[in-house]
Tab-separated table of C-alpha atoms (C1' of nucleotides) in Angstrom:
chain	number	residue	atom	x	y	z
A	1	UNK	CA	-51.195	-30.074	-10.255
A	2	UNK	CA	-48.772	-32.457	-12.319
A	3	UNK	CA	-47.952	-31.613	-15.881
A	4	UNK	CA	-45.545	-34.345	-17.748
A	5	UNK	CA	-43.994	-35.270	-14.424
A	6	UNK	CA	-43.665	-31.706	-13.194
A	7	UNK	CA	-45.585	-30.614	-10.139
A	8	UNK	CA	-46.133	-27.220	-8.482
A	9	UNK	CA	-44.537	-28.417	-5.613
A	10	UNK	CA	-41.198	-29.155	-7.550
A	11	UNK	CA	-41.624	-25.661	-9.128
A	12	UNK	CA	-41.889	-23.989	-5.602
A	13	UNK	CA	-38.822	-25.933	-4.735
A	14	UNK	CA	-36.964	-24.321	-7.616
A	15	UNK	CA	-38.398	-20.814	-6.745
A	16	UNK	CA	-37.474	-21.226	-3.310
A	17	UNK	CA	-33.974	-22.131	-3.975
A	18	UNK	CA	-33.529	-18.884	-6.248
A	19	UNK	CA	-35.275	-16.720	-3.513
A	20	UNK	CA	-32.866	-17.897	-0.901
A	21	UNK	CA	-29.948	-16.424	-3.003
A	22	UNK	CA	-31.728	-13.534	-3.861
A	23	UNK	CA	-32.186	-14.063	-7.375
A	24	UNK	CA	-35.612	-12.899	-7.390
A	25	UNK	CA	-35.826	-12.298	-11.488
A	26	UNK	CA	-35.016	-15.881	-11.914
A	27	UNK	CA	-37.708	-16.913	-9.393
A	28	UNK	CA	-40.130	-14.858	-11.290
A	29	UNK	CA	-39.024	-16.251	-14.469
A	30	UNK	CA	-39.725	-19.763	-13.250
A	31	UNK	CA	-43.391	-18.801	-12.272
A	32	UNK	CA	-43.926	-17.723	-15.861
A	33	UNK	CA	-42.290	-20.847	-17.332
A	34	UNK	CA	-44.582	-22.798	-14.897
A	35	UNK	CA	-47.725	-21.022	-16.114
A	36	UNK	CA	-46.820	-21.669	-19.766
A	37	UNK	CA	-46.385	-25.363	-18.817
A	38	UNK	CA	-49.778	-25.129	-17.307
A	39	UNK	CA	-48.475	-25.326	-13.602
A	40	UNK	CA	-50.761	-23.034	-11.354
A	41	UNK	CA	-49.049	-20.979	-9.007
A	42	UNK	CA	-50.527	-21.918	-5.198
A	43	UNK	CA	-50.321	-20.271	-1.832
A	44	UNK	CA	-46.872	-21.720	-1.439
A	45	UNK	CA	-45.631	-20.102	-4.449
A	46	UNK	CA	-46.803	-16.581	-3.564
A	47	UNK	CA	-45.871	-16.666	0.006
A	48	UNK	CA	-42.150	-17.986	-1.206
A	49	UNK	CA	-42.208	-14.440	-3.185
A	50	UNK	CA	-43.886	-12.475	-0.276
A	51	UNK	CA	-40.939	-13.791	2.036
A	52	UNK	CA	-38.154	-12.733	-0.277
A	53	UNK	CA	-39.500	-9.566	-1.459
A	54	UNK	CA	-40.124	-8.351	2.154
A	55	UNK	CA	-36.852	-9.462	3.209
A	56	UNK	CA	-34.630	-8.317	0.296
A	57	UNK	CA	-36.633	-5.769	-1.315
A	58	UNK	CA	-39.493	-3.947	0.251
A	59	UNK	CA	-42.721	-4.231	1.763
A	60	UNK	CA	-44.398	-2.364	-1.067
A	61	UNK	CA	-42.864	-5.060	-3.607
A	62	UNK	CA	-44.066	-7.814	-1.184
A	63	UNK	CA	-47.534	-6.180	-1.189
A	64	UNK	CA	-47.607	-6.185	-5.076
A	65	UNK	CA	-47.286	-9.915	-5.035
A	66	UNK	CA	-50.039	-10.315	-2.394
A	67	UNK	CA	-52.140	-8.161	-5.112
A	68	UNK	CA	-51.317	-10.784	-7.839
A	69	UNK	CA	-52.015	-13.396	-5.303
A	70	UNK	CA	-55.584	-12.054	-4.651
A	71	UNK	CA	-56.343	-11.478	-8.197
A	72	UNK	CA	-55.495	-15.381	-8.623
A	73	UNK	CA	-58.179	-15.938	-6.122
A	74	UNK	CA	-55.995	-17.119	-3.342
A	75	UNK	CA	-56.155	-15.448	0.030
A	76	UNK	CA	-53.127	-14.378	2.131
A	77	UNK	CA	-52.784	-16.998	5.171
A	78	UNK	CA	-50.753	-16.769	8.460
A	79	UNK	CA	-47.556	-17.553	6.718
A	80	UNK	CA	-48.101	-14.776	4.237
A	81	UNK	CA	-48.469	-12.141	7.343
A	82	UNK	CA	-45.617	-13.904	9.231
A	83	UNK	CA	-43.663	-13.441	5.958
A	84	UNK	CA	-44.152	-9.779	5.906
A	85	UNK	CA	-43.739	-9.227	9.554
A	86	UNK	CA	-40.503	-11.201	9.557
A	87	UNK	CA	-39.228	-8.920	6.640
A	88	UNK	CA	-40.526	-5.691	8.326
A	89	UNK	CA	-38.633	-6.702	11.572
A	90	UNK	CA	-35.404	-7.813	9.965
A	91	UNK	CA	-35.215	-4.348	8.054
A	92	UNK	CA	-36.204	-2.403	11.415
A	93	UNK	CA	-39.478	-1.207	10.020
A	94	UNK	CA	-40.743	-2.045	13.793
A	95	UNK	CA	-43.952	-0.276	13.791
A	96	UNK	CA	-44.929	-1.600	10.488
A	97	UNK	CA	-44.425	-4.879	11.813
A	98	UNK	CA	-46.610	-4.397	14.744
A	99	UNK	CA	-49.426	-2.758	12.445
A	100	UNK	CA	-49.223	-6.163	10.418
A	101	UNK	CA	-49.956	-8.100	13.140
A	102	UNK	CA	-53.256	-6.078	13.955
A	103	UNK	CA	-54.034	-6.201	9.819
A	104	UNK	CA	-53.590	-9.739	10.318
A	105	UNK	CA	-55.990	-9.997	13.199
A	106	UNK	CA	-58.697	-7.830	11.284
A	107	UNK	CA	-58.458	-10.025	8.103
A	108	UNK	CA	-59.605	-12.857	10.557
A	109	UNK	CA	-56.326	-14.799	10.088
A	110	UNK	CA	-55.245	-16.459	13.225
A	111	UNK	CA	-51.741	-15.958	14.253
A	112	UNK	CA	-49.647	-19.005	15.183
A	113	UNK	CA	-46.666	-19.526	17.326
A	114	UNK	CA	-44.190	-17.951	14.655
A	115	UNK	CA	-46.212	-14.815	14.668
A	116	UNK	CA	-46.065	-14.632	18.317
A	117	UNK	CA	-42.102	-15.212	18.079
A	118	UNK	CA	-41.922	-12.451	15.621
A	119	UNK	CA	-43.820	-9.979	17.673
A	120	UNK	CA	-41.556	-10.821	20.536
A	121	UNK	CA	-38.665	-10.190	18.592
A	122	UNK	CA	-40.042	-7.086	17.378
A	123	UNK	CA	-40.796	-5.638	20.831
A	124	UNK	CA	-37.365	-6.327	22.024
A	125	UNK	CA	-35.906	-4.480	18.923
A	126	UNK	CA	-38.152	-1.741	19.883
A	127	UNK	CA	-36.574	-1.618	23.266
A	128	UNK	CA	-39.835	-2.869	25.102
A	129	UNK	CA	-38.975	-5.927	26.873
A	130	UNK	CA	-42.090	-5.545	29.149
A	131	UNK	CA	-44.439	-5.909	26.039
A	132	UNK	CA	-42.172	-8.825	24.814
A	133	UNK	CA	-42.504	-10.682	28.152
A	134	UNK	CA	-46.406	-10.124	27.939
A	135	UNK	CA	-46.215	-12.238	24.567
A	136	UNK	CA	-44.049	-14.584	26.138
A	137	UNK	CA	-46.445	-15.056	28.993
A	138	UNK	CA	-49.286	-15.281	26.704
A	139	UNK	CA	-47.754	-17.997	24.765
A	140	UNK	CA	-46.858	-20.114	27.957
A	141	UNK	CA	-50.709	-19.566	29.126
A	142	UNK	CA	-52.123	-20.644	25.770
A	143	UNK	CA	-52.233	-24.073	24.020
A	144	UNK	CA	-49.330	-23.184	22.132
A	145	UNK	CA	-45.854	-25.220	22.800
A	146	UNK	CA	-42.978	-22.750	22.729
A	147	UNK	CA	-40.419	-23.683	20.122
A	148	UNK	CA	-36.574	-23.667	21.368
A	149	UNK	CA	-36.505	-20.535	19.125
A	150	UNK	CA	-39.050	-19.087	21.164
A	151	UNK	CA	-36.922	-19.271	24.250
A	152	UNK	CA	-33.683	-18.301	22.267
A	153	UNK	CA	-35.482	-15.095	21.264
A	154	UNK	CA	-36.382	-14.285	24.749
A	155	UNK	CA	-33.015	-14.772	26.347
A	156	UNK	CA	-31.163	-12.897	23.386
A	157	UNK	CA	-33.845	-10.023	23.630
A	158	UNK	CA	-33.592	-9.772	27.485
A	159	UNK	CA	-29.636	-9.715	26.972
A	160	UNK	CA	-29.959	-7.068	24.174
A	161	UNK	CA	-32.147	-4.792	26.642
A	162	UNK	CA	-29.514	-5.087	29.489
A	163	UNK	CA	-31.518	-7.814	31.474
A	164	UNK	CA	-28.308	-10.258	31.398
A	165	UNK	CA	-29.066	-11.679	34.781
A	166	UNK	CA	-32.870	-11.977	34.076
A	167	UNK	CA	-31.843	-13.932	30.797
A	168	UNK	CA	-29.378	-16.154	32.797
A	169	UNK	CA	-32.248	-16.829	35.423
A	170	UNK	CA	-34.542	-17.818	32.387
A	171	UNK	CA	-32.170	-20.080	30.984
A	172	UNK	CA	-31.403	-22.009	34.286
A	173	UNK	CA	-35.111	-22.209	35.195
A	174	UNK	CA	-35.916	-23.621	31.782
A	175	UNK	CA	-33.070	-26.058	31.957
A	176	UNK	CA	-34.638	-27.286	35.222
A	177	UNK	CA	-38.089	-27.676	33.372
A	178	UNK	CA	-36.098	-29.962	30.794
A	179	UNK	CA	-35.314	-27.278	28.347
A	180	UNK	CA	-32.193	-28.622	26.472
A	181	UNK	CA	-30.152	-25.564	25.186
A	182	UNK	CA	-29.209	-25.384	21.526
A	183	UNK	CA	-26.146	-24.329	20.256
A	184	UNK	CA	-27.765	-21.109	19.356
A	185	UNK	CA	-28.571	-20.681	23.076
A	186	UNK	CA	-24.961	-21.164	24.154
A	187	UNK	CA	-23.702	-18.673	21.378
A	188	UNK	CA	-26.208	-16.206	22.372
A	189	UNK	CA	-25.100	-16.102	26.279
A	190	UNK	CA	-21.276	-16.250	25.117
A	191	UNK	CA	-21.669	-13.313	23.173
A	192	UNK	CA	-23.519	-11.315	25.804
A	193	UNK	CA	-21.336	-12.276	28.510
A	194	UNK	CA	-18.276	-11.330	26.593
A	195	UNK	CA	-19.456	-7.987	25.278
A	196	UNK	CA	-20.313	-7.056	28.881
A	197	UNK	CA	-16.898	-8.209	30.050
A	198	UNK	CA	-18.476	-10.883	32.429
A	199	UNK	CA	-15.715	-13.298	31.200
A	200	UNK	CA	-15.727	-15.809	34.199
A	201	UNK	CA	-19.296	-16.404	33.497
A	202	UNK	CA	-18.881	-16.775	29.636
A	203	UNK	CA	-16.163	-19.217	30.378
A	204	UNK	CA	-18.564	-21.340	32.416
A	205	UNK	CA	-21.093	-21.371	29.519
A	206	UNK	CA	-18.313	-22.331	27.046
A	207	UNK	CA	-17.405	-25.151	29.291
A	208	UNK	CA	-21.171	-26.191	29.489
A	209	UNK	CA	-21.218	-26.116	25.658
A	210	UNK	CA	-18.190	-28.164	25.427
A	211	UNK	CA	-20.126	-30.932	27.638
A	212	UNK	CA	-23.342	-30.662	25.778
A	213	UNK	CA	-21.973	-32.818	22.934
A	214	UNK	CA	-22.563	-29.794	20.598
A	215	UNK	CA	-19.593	-28.813	18.395
A	216	UNK	CA	-18.834	-24.976	18.753
A	217	UNK	CA	-19.551	-23.385	15.451
A	218	UNK	CA	-17.774	-20.862	13.466
A	219	UNK	CA	-20.118	-18.336	15.134
A	220	UNK	CA	-18.858	-19.536	18.660
A	221	UNK	CA	-15.274	-19.221	17.723
A	222	UNK	CA	-15.740	-15.875	15.836
A	223	UNK	CA	-17.320	-14.531	19.137
A	224	UNK	CA	-14.842	-15.841	21.358
A	225	UNK	CA	-12.070	-14.452	18.847
A	226	UNK	CA	-13.929	-10.994	18.990
A	227	UNK	CA	-13.821	-11.220	22.824
A	228	UNK	CA	-9.998	-11.610	22.740
A	229	UNK	CA	-9.472	-8.863	20.410
A	230	UNK	CA	-11.836	-6.667	22.411
A	231	UNK	CA	-9.666	-7.199	25.668
A	232	UNK	CA	-6.687	-6.377	23.543
A	233	UNK	CA	-5.401	-10.165	23.738
A	234	UNK	CA	-4.714	-9.911	19.837
A	235	UNK	CA	-2.146	-12.844	20.181
A	236	UNK	CA	-4.645	-15.223	21.829
A	237	UNK	CA	-7.280	-13.976	19.483
A	238	UNK	CA	-5.135	-14.933	16.442
A	239	UNK	CA	-4.250	-18.326	18.114
A	240	UNK	CA	-8.076	-18.940	18.060
A	241	UNK	CA	-7.996	-18.247	14.250
A	242	UNK	CA	-5.157	-20.660	13.762
A	243	UNK	CA	-7.374	-23.466	15.612
A	244	UNK	CA	-10.396	-22.325	13.468
A	245	UNK	CA	-8.492	-22.872	10.190
A	246	UNK	CA	-6.962	-26.204	11.579
A	247	UNK	CA	-10.400	-27.440	12.002
A	248	UNK	CA	-11.353	-26.963	8.606
A	249	UNK	CA	-13.972	-24.029	8.988
A	250	UNK	CA	-14.430	-21.966	5.953
A	251	UNK	CA	-14.288	-18.336	6.912
A	252	UNK	CA	-17.154	-16.005	6.289
A	253	UNK	CA	-17.560	-12.353	6.041
A	254	UNK	CA	-18.081	-12.025	9.911
A	255	UNK	CA	-15.002	-14.162	10.794
A	256	UNK	CA	-12.948	-12.330	8.055
A	257	UNK	CA	-13.922	-8.921	9.119
A	258	UNK	CA	-13.063	-9.781	12.782
A	259	UNK	CA	-9.409	-10.626	12.121
A	260	UNK	CA	-8.854	-8.012	9.432
A	261	UNK	CA	-10.172	-5.245	11.717
A	262	UNK	CA	-7.841	-6.460	14.556
A	263	UNK	CA	-4.807	-6.627	12.423
A	264	UNK	CA	-5.379	-3.298	11.055
A	265	UNK	CA	-5.731	-1.912	14.574
A	266	UNK	CA	-2.413	-3.429	15.720
A	267	UNK	CA	-0.564	-1.983	12.470
A	268	UNK	CA	-0.168	-5.355	10.617
A	269	UNK	CA	-1.194	-4.246	7.509
A	270	UNK	CA	0.362	-6.689	5.241
A	271	UNK	CA	-1.262	-9.350	6.982
A	272	UNK	CA	-4.509	-7.689	7.001
A	273	UNK	CA	-4.057	-7.171	3.066
A	274	UNK	CA	-3.339	-10.904	2.663
A	275	UNK	CA	-6.450	-11.810	4.727
A	276	UNK	CA	-8.867	-9.514	2.777
A	277	UNK	CA	-7.348	-10.966	-0.584
A	278	UNK	CA	-8.292	-14.492	0.729
A	279	UNK	CA	-11.744	-13.211	1.630
A	280	UNK	CA	-12.285	-11.975	-1.829
A	281	UNK	CA	-10.872	-15.333	-3.184
A	282	UNK	CA	-13.108	-17.225	-1.177
A	283	UNK	CA	-16.245	-15.658	-2.811
A	284	UNK	CA	-17.288	-13.886	0.160
A	285	UNK	CA	-19.745	-11.213	-1.092
A	286	UNK	CA	-18.839	-7.803	0.472
A	287	UNK	CA	-21.360	-6.250	2.430
A	288	UNK	CA	-21.586	-2.870	4.083
A	289	UNK	CA	-19.552	-3.768	7.210
A	290	UNK	CA	-16.854	-5.806	5.045
A	291	UNK	CA	-16.599	-2.629	2.661
A	292	UNK	CA	-16.022	-0.427	5.837
A	293	UNK	CA	-13.408	-2.825	7.103
A	294	UNK	CA	-11.655	-2.757	3.695
A	295	UNK	CA	-11.844	1.161	3.624
A	296	UNK	CA	-10.698	1.616	6.973
A	297	UNK	CA	-7.551	-0.652	5.671
A	298	UNK	CA	-6.812	1.646	2.670
A	299	UNK	CA	-7.254	4.658	4.922
A	300	UNK	CA	-4.655	3.489	7.368
A	301	UNK	CA	-2.148	2.720	4.501
A	302	UNK	CA	-2.936	6.173	3.116
A	303	UNK	CA	-4.040	4.639	-0.266
A	304	UNK	CA	-6.855	7.373	-0.619
A	305	UNK	CA	-7.001	6.733	-4.417
A	306	UNK	CA	-7.978	2.924	-3.746
A	307	UNK	CA	-10.219	4.407	-0.788
A	308	UNK	CA	-12.167	6.616	-3.111
A	309	UNK	CA	-12.528	3.859	-5.706
A	310	UNK	CA	-13.957	1.722	-3.175
A	311	UNK	CA	-16.385	4.296	-2.124
A	312	UNK	CA	-17.635	4.586	-5.752
A	313	UNK	CA	-18.025	0.850	-5.960
A	314	UNK	CA	-20.289	0.885	-2.853
A	315	UNK	CA	-22.294	3.533	-4.407
A	316	UNK	CA	-22.673	1.786	-7.695
A	317	UNK	CA	-23.838	-1.290	-5.777
A	318	UNK	CA	-26.609	0.347	-4.280
A	319	UNK	CA	-24.807	0.586	-0.801
A	320	UNK	CA	-25.662	3.613	1.440
A	321	UNK	CA	-22.912	4.984	3.665
A	322	UNK	CA	-23.619	4.670	7.192
A	323	UNK	CA	-21.750	6.272	10.400
A	324	UNK	CA	-19.036	3.761	10.224
A	325	UNK	CA	-18.232	4.740	6.806
A	326	UNK	CA	-18.192	8.634	7.388
A	327	UNK	CA	-16.156	8.007	10.584
A	328	UNK	CA	-13.362	6.080	8.687
A	329	UNK	CA	-13.090	8.460	6.142
A	330	UNK	CA	-12.789	11.480	8.671
A	331	UNK	CA	-10.471	9.672	10.721
A	332	UNK	CA	-8.285	8.597	7.669
A	333	UNK	CA	-8.108	12.086	6.409
A	334	UNK	CA	-7.254	13.572	9.964
A	335	UNK	CA	-4.278	10.749	10.326
A	336	UNK	CA	-3.147	11.733	6.996
A	337	UNK	CA	-2.917	15.427	7.923
A	338	UNK	CA	-5.630	16.454	5.562
A	339	UNK	CA	-7.687	18.479	8.014
A	340	UNK	CA	-9.590	20.816	5.637
A	341	UNK	CA	-10.334	17.363	3.536
A	342	UNK	CA	-11.940	15.905	6.938
A	343	UNK	CA	-13.658	19.004	7.548
A	344	UNK	CA	-15.371	19.112	4.059
A	345	UNK	CA	-16.350	15.481	4.779
A	346	UNK	CA	-17.520	16.300	8.259
A	347	UNK	CA	-19.899	18.870	6.608
A	348	UNK	CA	-21.063	16.499	3.983
A	349	UNK	CA	-21.802	13.731	6.623
A	350	UNK	CA	-24.018	16.284	8.434
A	351	UNK	CA	-25.971	17.130	5.240
A	352	UNK	CA	-26.443	13.394	4.648
A	353	UNK	CA	-28.290	13.382	8.425
A	354	UNK	CA	-25.525	12.435	10.441
A	355	UNK	CA	-25.490	15.191	12.984
A	356	UNK	CA	-24.340	13.861	16.216
A	357	UNK	CA	-21.813	11.277	15.016
A	358	UNK	CA	-19.960	11.260	18.288
A	359	UNK	CA	-16.957	9.079	17.287
A	360	UNK	CA	-16.303	11.107	13.983
A	361	UNK	CA	-16.427	14.498	16.143
A	362	UNK	CA	-14.024	12.775	18.430
A	363	UNK	CA	-11.750	12.185	15.343
A	364	UNK	CA	-12.056	15.485	14.132
A	365	UNK	CA	-11.279	17.022	17.477
A	366	UNK	CA	-7.991	14.733	17.641
A	367	UNK	CA	-6.994	15.768	14.175
A	368	UNK	CA	-7.375	19.313	14.862
A	369	UNK	CA	-5.299	19.161	18.251
A	370	UNK	CA	-2.460	17.055	16.412
A	371	UNK	CA	-2.351	19.652	13.609
A	372	UNK	CA	-1.717	22.143	16.148
A	373	UNK	CA	-5.306	23.879	15.983
A	374	UNK	CA	-6.197	23.179	19.589
A	375	UNK	CA	-8.404	26.226	19.823
A	376	UNK	CA	-10.550	25.106	16.994
A	377	UNK	CA	-10.845	21.803	18.617
A	378	UNK	CA	-12.157	23.463	21.811
A	379	UNK	CA	-14.532	25.206	19.587
A	380	UNK	CA	-15.859	22.197	18.018
A	381	UNK	CA	-16.019	20.505	21.788
A	382	UNK	CA	-18.158	23.530	22.852
A	383	UNK	CA	-20.651	23.158	19.835
A	384	UNK	CA	-20.937	19.389	20.667
A	385	UNK	CA	-24.189	17.957	22.421
A	386	UNK	CA	-22.595	14.879	23.943
A	387	UNK	CA	-19.102	14.194	24.849
A	388	UNK	CA	-17.474	11.002	26.163
A	389	UNK	CA	-14.099	10.083	27.577
A	390	UNK	CA	-12.354	9.821	23.969
A	391	UNK	CA	-13.456	13.575	23.664
A	392	UNK	CA	-11.924	14.552	26.886
A	393	UNK	CA	-8.605	12.431	26.563
A	394	UNK	CA	-7.929	13.955	23.240
A	395	UNK	CA	-8.218	17.422	24.433
A	396	UNK	CA	-6.562	16.899	27.720
A	397	UNK	CA	-3.532	15.121	26.294
A	398	UNK	CA	-3.104	17.611	23.611
A	399	UNK	CA	-3.620	20.540	25.994
A	400	UNK	CA	-0.680	19.079	28.108
A	401	UNK	CA	1.377	18.787	24.970
A	402	UNK	CA	1.055	22.113	24.136
A	403	UNK	CA	1.715	23.423	27.915
A	404	UNK	CA	-1.858	24.574	28.591
A	405	UNK	CA	-1.962	22.654	32.003
A	406	UNK	CA	-4.614	24.817	33.794
A	407	UNK	CA	-7.188	24.493	31.029
A	408	UNK	CA	-6.286	20.727	30.768
A	409	UNK	CA	-7.017	20.376	34.470
A	410	UNK	CA	-10.266	22.190	34.241
A	411	UNK	CA	-11.541	19.845	31.366
A	412	UNK	CA	-10.313	16.829	33.122
A	413	UNK	CA	-12.136	17.485	36.342
A	414	UNK	CA	-15.230	18.190	34.233
A	415	UNK	CA	-14.802	14.831	32.662
A	416	UNK	CA	-14.270	13.028	35.919
A	417	UNK	CA	-17.160	14.855	37.769
A	418	UNK	CA	-19.512	13.282	35.007
A	419	UNK	CA	-18.382	9.933	35.914
A	420	UNK	CA	-16.255	9.529	32.748
A	421	UNK	CA	-12.988	7.792	32.689
A	422	UNK	CA	-9.575	9.418	31.715
A	423	UNK	CA	-6.445	7.031	31.626
A	424	UNK	CA	-4.200	7.323	34.523
A	425	UNK	CA	-1.327	8.304	32.142
A	426	UNK	CA	-3.193	11.465	31.128
A	427	UNK	CA	-4.147	12.309	34.805
A	428	UNK	CA	-0.488	12.141	35.631
A	429	UNK	CA	0.365	14.099	32.690
A	430	UNK	CA	-1.698	16.979	34.082
A	431	UNK	CA	-0.642	16.681	37.670
A	432	UNK	CA	3.144	16.671	36.678
A	433	UNK	CA	2.805	19.657	34.312
A	434	UNK	CA	0.778	21.718	36.722
A	435	UNK	CA	3.500	21.002	39.327
A	436	UNK	CA	6.494	21.607	37.079
A	437	UNK	CA	4.841	24.842	35.820
A	438	UNK	CA	4.888	26.050	39.310
A	439	UNK	CA	1.249	25.626	39.952
A	440	UNK	CA	2.017	23.439	42.729
A	441	UNK	CA	-1.172	24.395	44.771
A	442	UNK	CA	-3.131	23.823	42.127
A	443	UNK	CA	-1.606	20.497	41.372
A	444	UNK	CA	-2.139	19.565	45.142
A	445	UNK	CA	-6.066	20.410	44.707
A	446	UNK	CA	-6.223	18.516	41.771
A	447	UNK	CA	-4.808	15.399	43.233
A	448	UNK	CA	-7.705	15.707	46.071
A	449	UNK	CA	-10.367	16.432	43.508
A	450	UNK	CA	-9.402	13.425	41.632
A	451	UNK	CA	-9.744	11.201	44.753
A	452	UNK	CA	-12.950	12.818	45.631
A	453	UNK	CA	-14.305	12.080	42.076
A	454	UNK	CA	-13.215	8.513	42.412
A	455	UNK	CA	-14.928	8.050	45.507
A	456	UNK	CA	-18.249	9.652	44.107
A	457	UNK	CA	-18.394	7.883	40.773
B	1	DT	C1'	-37.947	-17.145	13.205
B	2	DT	C1'	-33.243	-16.948	17.335
B	3	DA	C1'	-26.537	-16.431	17.821
B	4	DG	C1'	-21.194	-13.864	15.586
B	5	DG	C1'	-18.165	-9.035	11.997
B	6	DG	C1'	-16.929	-2.832	10.960
B	7	DT	C1'	-14.948	3.592	13.552
B	8	DT	C1'	-11.942	7.300	17.859
B	9	DA	C1'	-8.307	8.985	22.676
B	10	DG	C1'	-4.023	7.567	26.161
DNA sequence: TTAGGGTTAG
């Protein structure tokens, strides 16, 4: 429909641009203005709104648009359902997403390739790679031609479910059948190979990316930089950051958080502060992860007033604290020696539904030990359902410092028998402690037990 | 539509 040179198509472009930047109220205002001018919203108008509401607000809000759509005599089509499914999948409402697929079939709407792609993604997120693979096989057997994104979802989903070798095999097979990897494909593989410490293979894929003619993106660099930090190669990681800056990449929240977290971890707080200021100057909108990074920086600096102010800011902005937020607060308080504050927050965290936050409990154990309250740390340890090598290392190390070598030895063996690692330095401290305290027989036995555990695990 | 970021011990 055209009114004085304006058309619904043009109106839809305006609405889509507001939706893209989450300005849904403005998008709705444009719809109303359009109607006043005689421009009738069409299926594209409604689908654009459904997509934005299901991604950024809620499925209920998206359904209210569908209700308006139906009232206007327009039936939801495959794009409407795909938008709902995509929003549900992105927001981890996975069973809702599967229900929507059924609902689409019941409504007599035929799924298209995009519907199957979302369905595959959803199954992978649910940890059901076999189901996802069935969908993929159905696509191959049907008359639908897979989109490169279909293959990327498959490769990433396999990696995400622990099937990296299968993903690599699929990648090679597809290449033999003429598939030209996209930059995204390379980034997916590099990321998972880095995460699983298969660095030789990661380098190979990185080399293939270089030979492909694609220019590595900000995402590629962030992935490699993070990989360096993960391997404690901080200087190399920071060198990559300099290369990125030299190449003129504009850092986004992901890149900044990676750098700030590494600087904080290595105690380079001033540089971290400068980096964070640059982030804010660049207009990067802070999300939950960025807030947590900033919070950790304040806690490490001992700036608790600023930290609490930040927590208020997060709450006022409608951000819900997650397990990272709670852990950072508890660890920060412990490291500042405020054990009772940390315990109060631990209690609050549990009330908020985070009962088994292993990392937070480990921080509490370490905090109690360092405050000289090892028996209370042991009580907490006994009450925990799961423990990891951090739990044991903290306890064993601090028991040694307190001269309680026999208990340290007992705990350490329990840890090693469960196949969990204990740093060599901690093992040595237990052994030396037993020996120098006169428990020479026990020390010798421990040495053999460590060797046996090493062979068995 | 698909890819990158945040927490703990030694």
